[in-house]
C-alpha cells in the first residue's frame, strides 16, 4: 500500500472518519480500529485487507537509537501475549519494525504502516517512534493491557497512519508539595500520561505546606520542610533527594517525557520560611501550615538574602535538570506589594537563562518586562488577559491551563469525592470543548507553545486519587494538544474514550466513569 503525496496530504487534512458501527457503545470489548486511537491521529487510511496478526514467532526489529524504544514496545506486549518478541537488528517478514528515517513529519511525528506481512513505524527521531508505539498499543485488543498471558486474537488492523502533534508542549502537572507523592507514584503517572503522548511533566516542588526537593546549599528546606506531617492536614511528608529526582528524570526521558521543575516564588513560600526565618522581612519564623489557604506568605523583596536564596535554588535545580524549562511559580503573591513583585520578578526571572534554562511562570509574571523571554502559563480564566496578551506580543510563549477547563483538581460534579470547585465543576465534555489556539483573543496560535493540565493535590493522597481526577479528563487535554483541529469532534472523542475503558480496567487504573460516556 503506497499513498501518493497528494493522497497523503488529503489524508492529513481530512477530519477523522466517522466511527465504524462496531465502535458504537454496547457491551463487550470493541475491536481496535485505526479510527479509534486517542489522541486522534492527524491522518488515517484504513486498509481492511491488510491486517497483521502477532504470533509466537513475531520479532521486533530496531537498531541504534531505535533499540531502546523497541525494548519499551517489547515490555508492553510480552506480558499479555506471552510471546518472546525478541528485539533484533533486522528480519524478513513477521516483524514489528521501528525505523529511524525522515518521513517529513517533524521531531515527534511518525508513519505507521500495517500490512499483512508486518508492521513498520518510521520516524525521524526516537520520540516519533515512541509516539507510534503508543498508537500501536491501542490497535491491539484491550487484552494487550493485561499483566498476565491472555487468549486473544492479536490482530492489528491494516492501513496507514501519518501523525504529528499540533503543539510542541503537551503537559501534565503534579503537585508534590500539598501531598508528597512517592517516586513510584510519579513513575506510575508518567506511564499513564505518556500513553497519550503527553511529553512534559511539571512537578510543583514547593509550597506553603512543604518543600520537596533536596537543595544542598539550604539543607533545612527538606530536613524541616519535607519532614513527616508537612502534607495538608498533617498527613505524610517526604521529599525527593537529588538521586530520586535524577532517576525520575531518566525514567521520564525513557518515555519521552521531560520534567519541568517548579519552585514557587515569591509567594507560596511558608515552608521555606519555617526552615529559614531570615527569608521573612521581620526575621521571625512563621508557624508551619497544613491548611489549604493561599496568598499569605512572601519572600522579602528588599533583602539581599532573598536573591541569594533564589539564585542558589535555581542554580542547583538547573544543574540537575536536563530539560529546557525551569518554572519559578509567581502565582498568588497576594501578600507581596505590586512594586515588590516587579522588583523580585525583574531580578529573578533573568537568573534562569543565566543557568541555561528558559524561565516559565504562572500568568502573574506577565506583569514583568522580563516575562517577554519566558513562557507564561495562563491559568486564571477570570482575570484580565491584557498582561498575557502584552507579554505574548513582546515575544513570550504561552501555555494554556485555563482553570475552568484544564484543572484536573476541579470536581467533575459536586458529588465527586475529592477535588475542589473554585473554578467550577468540569465534566469530560467541558474539558474537551475548547480550542487552545483561540482561547485568548490577542494571543495568536503561533504564540501558543501548548497546553498543560495541572493537578493540585490538596485533596489527594495516593495514585488512586490522582488517577480518578486525571482520567479521563487528561485524555481530552492530550487530544487538544496533539490532534489537528480538523479532527476535533466530541462524538468521535466520546466513542473512542468509551472504548478505552476496558484498557484502564485491565491496567488497574481508577478512572471516573463519567455519565457522559458510554463505557464499553
Ligand atoms: C490555585 S493555580 C493555585 C494553587 C492551588 C490551586 C487549587 C495556581 C497557579 N495557584 O495554589 O493549589 O488553585 O486549585
Coordinates of C-alpha atoms and ligand atoms in Angstrom, one line a residue:
X1 CA 0.0 0.0 0.0
X2 CA 1.5 3.3 -1.1
X3 CA -0.2 6.6 -0.9
X4 CA 0.8 9.3 -3.3
X5 CA 2.0 12.6 -1.9
X6 CA -1.3 14.2 -2.8
X7 CA -3.3 11.4 -1.2
X8 CA -1.2 11.7 2.0
X9 CA -1.9 15.5 2.1
X10 CA -5.5 14.8 1.6
X11 CA -5.5 12.3 4.4
X12 CA -3.7 14.7 6.7
X13 CA -6.3 17.4 6.0
X14 CA -9.3 15.1 6.3
X15 CA -11.1 15.0 9.6
X16 CA -11.3 11.6 11.2
X17 CA -13.7 9.3 9.5
X18 CA -16.9 8.6 11.4
X19 CA -16.5 5.8 13.9
X20 CA -17.4 2.4 12.4
X21 CA -20.6 0.8 13.7
X22 CA -18.5 -1.6 15.7
X23 CA -17.4 1.2 17.9
X24 CA -20.9 2.2 18.9
X25 CA -21.5 1.9 22.6
X26 CA -22.5 -1.5 23.8
X27 CA -21.4 -4.4 26.0
X28 CA -18.2 -6.2 25.4
X29 CA -14.8 -5.1 24.1
X30 CA -14.7 -3.1 21.0
X31 CA -12.4 -4.2 18.2
X32 CA -9.5 -1.8 17.9
X33 CA -9.5 0.3 14.8
X34 CA -7.3 2.9 13.1
X35 CA -10.1 5.4 13.7
X36 CA -10.3 4.6 17.4
X37 CA -6.9 6.0 18.6
X38 CA -6.6 8.5 21.4
X39 CA -5.4 11.3 20.8
X40 CA -6.8 11.3 17.2
X41 CA -4.1 10.9 14.6
X42 CA -3.6 13.6 12.0
X43 CA -4.4 11.2 9.2
X44 CA -5.6 7.6 8.9
X45 CA -6.1 5.4 5.8
X46 CA -7.6 2.1 6.9
X47 CA -7.0 -0.9 4.6
X48 CA -9.3 -3.8 5.6
X49 CA -7.3 -6.3 3.6
X50 CA -4.0 -5.6 5.3
X51 CA -4.4 -6.8 8.9
X52 CA -1.4 -8.2 10.6
X53 CA -1.6 -10.9 13.3
X54 CA 1.0 -11.0 16.0
X55 CA 2.2 -14.6 16.9
X56 CA 4.7 -16.6 18.7
X57 CA 7.3 -16.0 16.0
X58 CA 6.9 -12.2 15.6
X59 CA 10.1 -10.3 16.2
X60 CA 10.7 -6.6 16.8
X61 CA 13.4 -5.0 14.6
X62 CA 15.3 -1.9 15.6
X63 CA 18.9 -0.7 15.7
X64 CA 20.9 2.2 17.1
X65 CA 18.7 4.8 18.8
X66 CA 15.6 2.9 17.9
X67 CA 16.5 -0.1 20.1
X68 CA 15.5 1.4 23.5
X69 CA 12.1 2.3 22.1
X70 CA 11.8 -1.3 20.8
X71 CA 12.5 -2.5 24.3
X72 CA 9.7 -0.4 25.6
X73 CA 7.4 -2.0 22.9
X74 CA 8.6 -5.5 23.9
X75 CA 7.9 -4.8 27.6
X76 CA 4.4 -3.6 26.7
X77 CA 3.5 -6.6 24.5
X78 CA 5.2 -9.6 26.2
X79 CA 3.1 -9.9 29.4
X80 CA -0.3 -10.3 27.8
X81 CA 0.7 -12.2 24.7
X82 CA 3.2 -14.4 26.4
X83 CA 5.2 -14.2 23.1
X84 CA 9.0 -13.8 23.3
X85 CA 9.1 -10.8 20.9
X86 CA 12.9 -10.6 20.7
X87 CA 14.4 -7.3 19.7
X88 CA 16.8 -7.9 16.7
X89 CA 18.6 -5.7 14.3
X90 CA 16.7 -7.0 11.2
X91 CA 14.5 -9.7 9.9
X92 CA 12.4 -10.6 6.8
X93 CA 8.7 -10.6 7.5
X94 CA 6.6 -11.2 10.6
X95 CA 8.2 -8.2 12.3
X96 CA 7.2 -5.0 14.1
X97 CA 9.9 -2.8 12.6
X98 CA 11.0 0.5 14.2
X99 CA 13.0 2.6 11.6
X100 CA 14.7 5.9 12.1
X101 CA 14.3 7.8 8.8
X102 CA 13.0 11.2 7.9
X103 CA 9.3 10.8 6.9
X104 CA 8.8 14.6 6.8
X105 CA 6.6 14.6 9.9
X106 CA 8.8 16.6 12.3
X107 CA 10.6 15.6 15.5
X108 CA 7.7 13.8 17.1
X109 CA 5.7 12.7 14.1
X110 CA 5.7 9.1 12.7
X111 CA 4.3 7.0 10.0
X112 CA 2.7 3.7 10.9
X113 CA 2.0 1.1 8.2
X114 CA 0.3 -2.2 8.9
X115 CA 0.4 -4.8 6.1
X116 CA -0.4 -8.5 6.2
X117 CA 3.3 -9.3 6.2
X118 CA 4.4 -6.9 9.0
X119 CA 4.2 -3.6 10.7
X120 CA 6.5 -0.6 10.2
X121 CA 6.8 2.5 12.3
X122 CA 9.0 5.2 10.8
X123 CA 10.1 8.5 12.3
X124 CA 12.9 11.0 12.1
X125 CA 13.6 10.7 15.8
X126 CA 13.1 8.2 18.7
X127 CA 10.4 10.5 20.1
X128 CA 8.4 9.9 17.0
X129 CA 8.9 6.1 17.1
X130 CA 7.7 6.2 20.7
X131 CA 4.6 8.1 19.7
X132 CA 4.0 5.5 17.0
X133 CA 4.4 2.7 19.5
X134 CA 1.7 4.3 21.8
X135 CA -0.6 4.3 18.8
X136 CA 0.3 0.7 18.0
X137 CA -0.7 -0.4 21.6
X138 CA -4.2 0.9 21.0
X139 CA -4.5 -1.0 17.8
X140 CA -4.3 -4.3 19.6
X141 CA -7.4 -5.6 21.5
X142 CA -7.8 -4.4 25.1
X143 CA -6.4 -7.7 26.4
X144 CA -3.0 -6.4 25.5
X145 CA -3.1 -4.3 28.7
X146 CA -3.2 -7.4 31.0
X147 CA -0.3 -8.2 33.1
X148 CA -0.6 -12.0 32.6
X149 CA -0.9 -14.1 29.4
X150 CA -4.4 -13.9 27.7
X151 CA -6.1 -15.8 25.0
X152 CA -6.9 -13.3 22.3
X153 CA -6.7 -12.7 18.6
X154 CA -3.7 -10.4 18.4
X155 CA -4.8 -8.7 15.2
X156 CA -3.6 -5.2 14.2
X157 CA -6.0 -3.6 11.7
X158 CA -4.4 -2.8 8.3
X159 CA -3.7 0.6 6.9
X160 CA -1.6 3.6 7.4
X161 CA -1.4 6.5 9.9
X162 CA 0.6 9.7 9.3
X163 CA 0.7 11.6 12.5
X164 CA 2.3 14.6 14.2
X165 CA 1.5 16.9 17.1
X166 CA -0.3 20.3 16.8
X167 CA 1.7 21.7 19.8
X168 CA 5.3 21.1 21.0
X169 CA 4.3 21.3 24.7
X170 CA 1.7 18.9 26.0
X171 CA 1.9 18.9 29.7
X172 CA 0.6 17.5 32.9
X173 CA 1.4 18.9 36.3
X174 CA 1.6 17.1 39.6
X175 CA 1.7 19.0 43.0
X176 CA 4.1 17.2 45.3
X177 CA 4.0 20.0 47.9
X178 CA 0.5 19.7 49.3
X179 CA 0.8 16.0 49.4
X180 CA 4.1 14.4 48.7
X181 CA 3.8 11.6 46.1
X182 CA 6.4 8.9 46.2
X183 CA 8.7 8.4 43.2
X184 CA 6.9 5.1 42.4
X185 CA 3.6 7.1 42.2
X186 CA 5.1 9.7 39.9
X187 CA 6.5 6.9 37.7
X188 CA 3.0 5.3 37.6
X189 CA 1.6 8.7 36.4
X190 CA 4.4 9.0 33.8
X191 CA 3.5 5.6 32.5
X192 CA -0.1 6.7 32.1
X193 CA 0.4 10.1 30.7
X194 CA 3.0 9.0 28.1
X195 CA 0.4 6.7 26.6
X196 CA -1.5 9.7 25.4
X197 CA 1.6 11.5 24.0
X198 CA 1.9 13.9 26.9
X199 CA 5.6 15.0 26.7
X200 CA 6.1 17.3 29.7
X201 CA 5.6 16.6 33.4
X202 CA 5.7 19.8 35.5
X203 CA 6.4 19.0 39.2
X204 CA 5.3 21.6 41.7
X205 CA 8.0 21.0 44.3
X206 CA 7.5 23.7 46.9
X207 CA 4.6 25.5 48.6
X208 CA 3.4 26.8 51.9
X209 CA 3.0 23.4 53.4
X210 CA 6.2 21.6 52.3
X211 CA 9.4 21.7 50.3
X212 CA 10.0 18.5 48.2
X213 CA 13.4 18.7 46.5
X214 CA 16.9 18.5 48.1
X215 CA 18.9 21.7 47.8
X216 CA 22.4 21.2 49.3
X217 CA 23.2 24.9 50.0
X218 CA 19.9 25.2 52.1
X219 CA 19.6 21.8 53.7
X220 CA 16.9 22.7 56.2
X221 CA 14.5 23.2 53.3
X222 CA 14.0 19.4 53.2
X223 CA 15.0 18.3 56.7
X224 CA 12.4 20.8 58.1
X225 CA 10.2 21.5 55.0
X226 CA 10.0 17.9 53.9
X227 CA 9.6 16.3 57.4
X228 CA 6.7 14.0 58.3
X229 CA 3.5 15.8 58.9
X230 CA 4.1 18.5 56.3
X231 CA 1.3 17.4 54.0
X232 CA -2.2 19.1 54.1
X233 CA -3.9 18.3 57.4
X234 CA -0.6 17.0 58.7
X235 CA -0.6 13.8 56.5
X236 CA 2.5 12.4 55.0
X237 CA 5.6 14.3 54.2
X238 CA 8.8 13.5 52.4
X239 CA 10.9 14.9 49.6
X240 CA 12.9 13.9 46.6
X241 CA 16.7 13.5 47.1
X242 CA 18.8 14.6 44.2
X243 CA 19.2 10.9 43.3
X244 CA 15.4 10.4 43.4
X245 CA 15.0 13.4 41.2
X246 CA 17.6 12.3 38.7
X247 CA 16.3 8.8 38.4
X248 CA 12.8 10.2 37.9
X249 CA 14.2 12.3 35.1
X250 CA 15.7 9.3 33.5
X251 CA 12.5 7.2 33.8
X252 CA 10.6 10.0 32.2
X253 CA 13.1 10.5 29.5
X254 CA 12.9 6.8 28.6
X255 CA 9.2 7.6 27.9
X256 CA 9.9 10.8 26.1
X257 CA 8.6 12.9 28.9
X258 CA 10.6 16.0 30.0
X259 CA 10.5 17.1 33.6
X260 CA 9.8 20.8 34.3
X261 CA 10.7 21.5 38.0
X262 CA 8.9 24.4 39.8
X263 CA 10.0 26.3 42.8
X264 CA 7.2 28.7 43.6
X265 CA 8.3 32.3 44.5
X266 CA 7.8 35.0 45.8
X267 CA 4.5 33.7 47.3
X268 CA 3.7 30.1 48.4
X269 CA 7.0 30.1 50.5
X270 CA 5.8 29.4 54.0
X271 CA 7.6 26.1 54.3
X272 CA 10.9 27.7 53.2
X273 CA 10.4 30.5 55.8
X274 CA 9.7 28.0 58.6
X275 CA 13.1 26.4 57.7
X276 CA 14.9 29.7 57.3
X277 CA 13.2 32.6 59.2
X278 CA 15.8 35.0 57.6
X279 CA 13.7 34.7 54.4
X280 CA 10.9 36.8 56.0
X281 CA 11.1 40.6 56.2
X282 CA 11.0 40.7 60.1
X283 CA 13.2 37.6 60.6
X284 CA 10.5 35.9 62.7
X285 CA 9.7 32.2 61.9
X286 CA 6.1 31.7 60.8
X287 CA 4.2 28.7 62.1
X288 CA 4.1 25.6 59.9
X289 CA 0.9 25.5 57.8
X290 CA -1.1 22.4 56.9
X291 CA -4.3 24.2 55.8
X292 CA -5.1 25.0 52.2
X293 CA -5.3 28.8 52.2
X294 CA -3.2 30.7 49.7
X295 CA -1.7 34.1 49.3
X296 CA -0.3 34.8 52.8
X297 CA 3.4 34.2 52.5
X298 CA 6.0 36.2 50.6
X299 CA 9.8 36.4 50.2
X300 CA 11.2 39.8 51.2
X301 CA 11.9 41.7 48.0
X302 CA 14.0 44.3 49.9
X303 CA 16.5 41.8 51.4
X304 CA 19.6 40.6 49.6
X305 CA 19.4 37.1 51.1
X306 CA 16.2 36.6 49.1
X307 CA 18.2 36.8 45.9
X308 CA 21.0 34.6 47.2
X309 CA 18.4 32.0 48.1
X310 CA 16.6 32.3 44.7
X311 CA 19.9 32.0 42.8
X312 CA 21.2 29.0 44.9
X313 CA 18.0 27.2 44.3
X314 CA 17.8 28.0 40.6
X315 CA 21.5 27.0 40.2
X316 CA 21.2 23.6 41.9
X317 CA 17.9 22.9 40.2
X318 CA 19.2 23.8 36.8
X319 CA 22.3 21.7 37.3
X320 CA 20.2 18.5 37.8
X321 CA 17.6 19.3 35.1
X322 CA 18.4 18.4 31.5
X323 CA 15.1 19.7 30.2
X324 CA 14.9 23.3 28.7
X325 CA 12.4 24.8 31.2
X326 CA 12.6 25.9 34.9
X327 CA 9.4 27.1 36.4
X328 CA 9.6 29.8 39.1
X329 CA 6.0 29.9 40.1
X330 CA 5.0 33.6 40.6
X331 CA 1.3 32.9 41.3
X332 CA -1.0 34.3 44.0
X333 CA 1.6 36.5 45.7
X334 CA -1.2 38.4 47.4
X335 CA 0.9 39.5 50.3
X336 CA 3.7 40.9 48.1
X337 CA 3.1 44.5 47.0
X338 CA 2.9 45.1 43.3
X339 CA 6.1 47.1 43.4
X340 CA 7.9 44.3 45.3
X341 CA 6.5 41.7 42.9
X342 CA 8.0 43.6 40.0
X343 CA 11.3 44.1 41.7
X344 CA 11.5 40.4 42.5
X345 CA 10.5 39.3 39.1
X346 CA 12.8 41.5 37.2
X347 CA 15.7 40.2 39.2
X348 CA 14.8 36.5 39.5
X349 CA 13.5 35.7 36.0
X350 CA 16.8 36.6 34.3
X351 CA 18.6 34.3 36.7
X352 CA 17.1 31.3 34.9
X353 CA 18.7 31.9 31.5
X354 CA 22.0 32.6 33.3
X355 CA 21.9 28.9 34.3
X356 CA 21.0 27.8 30.8
X357 CA 17.2 27.3 31.2
X358 CA 14.1 29.0 29.8
X359 CA 12.1 30.6 32.6
X360 CA 8.5 29.5 33.0
X361 CA 6.0 31.1 35.3
X362 CA 2.3 31.4 36.1
X363 CA 0.3 34.1 34.4
X364 CA 1.1 36.8 37.0
X365 CA 4.7 37.0 35.8
X366 CA 3.3 38.6 32.6
X367 CA 3.3 41.9 34.5
X368 CA 7.1 42.0 34.4
X369 CA 9.2 43.1 31.4
X370 CA 11.4 40.0 31.9
X371 CA 8.4 37.8 31.0
X372 CA 9.0 38.5 27.3
X373 CA 11.8 36.0 27.4
X374 CA 9.7 33.5 29.4
X375 CA 6.9 31.0 29.0
X376 CA 3.8 32.4 30.6
X377 CA 1.3 29.8 31.9
X378 CA -2.3 31.1 31.6
X379 CA -4.4 29.7 34.4
X380 CA -7.0 32.2 35.8
X381 CA -9.9 32.3 33.4
X382 CA -11.5 35.2 35.2
X383 CA -8.6 37.7 35.2
X384 CA -7.9 40.5 32.7
X385 CA -5.9 38.8 29.9
X386 CA -4.2 42.1 28.9
X387 CA -0.8 41.4 30.5
X388 CA -0.6 37.9 28.9
X389 CA -1.5 39.4 25.5
X390 CA 1.1 42.1 26.0
X391 CA 3.8 39.6 27.0
X392 CA 2.9 37.4 24.0
X393 CA 3.1 40.4 21.7
X394 CA 6.6 41.1 23.2
X395 CA 7.7 37.6 22.4
X396 CA 6.6 35.4 25.3
X397 CA 5.2 31.9 24.5
X398 CA 2.1 30.9 26.3
X399 CA 1.0 27.6 27.8
X400 CA -2.8 27.3 28.2
X401 CA -4.1 25.9 31.5
X402 CA -7.4 27.6 32.0
X403 CA -8.6 26.6 35.4
X404 CA -12.2 26.1 34.4
X405 CA -11.3 23.6 31.6
X406 CA -7.8 22.2 32.3
X407 CA -7.6 21.9 36.1
X408 CA -7.7 18.3 36.9
X409 CA -8.3 19.0 40.6
X410 CA -11.7 20.6 39.9
X411 CA -14.5 18.2 40.7
X412 CA -16.5 16.6 37.8
X413 CA -19.6 17.5 39.7
X414 CA -20.3 18.5 43.3
X415 CA -20.6 14.8 44.3
X416 CA -17.1 13.9 43.2
X417 CA -15.1 12.5 46.1
X418 CA -12.1 14.8 46.5
X419 CA -11.2 17.7 44.3
X420 CA -12.1 21.4 44.6
X421 CA -14.6 23.6 42.7
X422 CA -13.4 27.2 43.0
X423 CA -13.2 27.3 39.2
X424 CA -16.4 25.4 38.8
X425 CA -17.0 21.7 38.1
X426 CA -15.6 20.2 34.9
X427 CA -17.2 17.2 33.2
X428 CA -15.4 15.4 30.4
X429 CA -17.2 17.4 27.6
X430 CA -16.2 20.7 29.2
X431 CA -12.6 19.5 29.4
X432 CA -12.7 18.7 25.7
X433 CA -14.8 21.5 24.1
X434 CA -12.3 24.4 23.8
X435 CA -9.6 25.5 21.4
X436 CA -6.2 26.4 22.9
X437 CA -5.3 28.3 19.7
X438 CA -8.3 30.6 20.1
X439 CA -8.8 30.8 23.9
X440 CA -7.3 34.2 24.4
X441 CA -8.1 36.8 21.8
X442 CA -4.8 38.7 21.1
X443 CA -2.7 35.6 21.7
X444 CA -2.2 34.1 18.2
X445 CA -1.8 30.4 17.6
X446 CA 2.0 31.0 16.9
X447 CA 2.4 32.2 20.5
X448 CA 0.8 29.1 21.9
X449 CA 3.5 26.7 23.0
X450 CA 0.9 24.2 24.1
X451 CA -1.4 23.1 26.9
X452 CA -1.0 21.7 30.4
X453 CA -3.4 20.0 32.8
X454 CA -2.4 20.9 36.4
X455 CA -3.3 18.5 39.2
X456 CA -3.1 20.2 42.6
X457 CA -3.0 17.8 45.5
X458 CA -4.8 19.5 48.4
X459 CA -7.3 16.6 48.4
X460 CA -5.3 13.8 47.0
X461 CA -3.1 11.3 48.7
X462 CA -2.5 8.2 46.6
X463 CA -2.3 7.1 43.0
X464 CA -6.0 6.1 43.0
X465 CA -6.9 9.7 43.9
X466 CA -4.6 11.0 41.2
X467 CA -6.0 8.7 38.6
X468 CA -9.6 9.3 39.4
X469 CA -9.3 13.1 38.8
X470 CA -6.9 12.7 35.8
X471 CA -8.7 10.1 33.9
X472 CA -10.5 10.5 31.6
X473 CA -10.1 14.3 31.5
X474 CA -6.3 14.3 30.9
X475 CA -7.0 12.5 27.6
X476 CA -9.2 15.4 26.5
X477 CA -6.3 17.7 27.1
X478 CA -3.9 15.4 25.4
X479 CA -6.1 15.4 22.3
X480 CA -6.4 19.2 22.3
X481 CA -2.6 19.3 22.4
X482 CA -1.8 16.6 19.9
X483 CA -4.5 16.4 17.3
X484 CA -5.1 18.8 14.4
X485 CA -8.1 21.0 15.0
X486 CA -9.8 19.4 11.9
X487 CA -10.2 16.1 13.9
X488 CA -11.9 17.8 16.8
X489 CA -15.3 16.1 17.3
X490 CA -17.0 15.4 20.6
X491 CA -19.0 12.4 19.4
X492 CA -15.9 10.7 17.9
X493 CA -13.9 11.5 21.1
X494 CA -16.7 10.2 23.3
X495 CA -16.9 6.9 21.4
X496 CA -13.1 6.4 21.4
X497 CA -12.9 7.2 25.1
X498 CA -15.7 4.8 25.9
X499 CA -13.9 2.1 24.1
X500 CA -10.7 2.8 26.1
X501 CA -12.4 1.8 29.4
X502 CA -11.6 -1.9 29.2
X503 CA -7.9 -0.9 28.9
X504 CA -7.9 1.1 32.1
X505 CA -9.7 -1.7 33.9
X506 CA -7.0 -4.2 32.8
X507 CA -4.3 -1.8 33.9
X508 CA -5.9 -1.3 37.3
X509 CA -6.3 2.5 36.7
X510 CA -9.0 4.0 38.8
X511 CA -10.9 6.2 36.3
X512 CA -14.1 8.2 36.7
X513 CA -17.0 6.5 34.9
X514 CA -18.4 9.8 33.5
X515 CA -22.1 9.5 32.7
X516 CA -21.4 11.5 29.6
X517 CA -19.5 8.5 28.1
X518 CA -20.9 5.1 27.1
X519 CA -18.3 2.8 28.6
X520 CA -17.8 -0.5 26.8
Ligands
LIG1 C1 -4.7 27.9 42.7 S1 -3.5 27.8 40.1 C2 -3.3 27.8 42.8 C3 -2.8 26.7 43.7 C4 -3.9 25.9 44.3 C5 -5.0 25.7 43.2 C6 -6.1 24.8 43.6 C7 -2.3 28.4 40.8 C8 -1.3 29.0 39.9 N1 -2.4 28.5 42.1 O1 -2.0 27.2 44.7 O2 -3.4 24.6 44.7 O3 -5.5 26.9 42.9 O4 -6.9 24.5 42.6

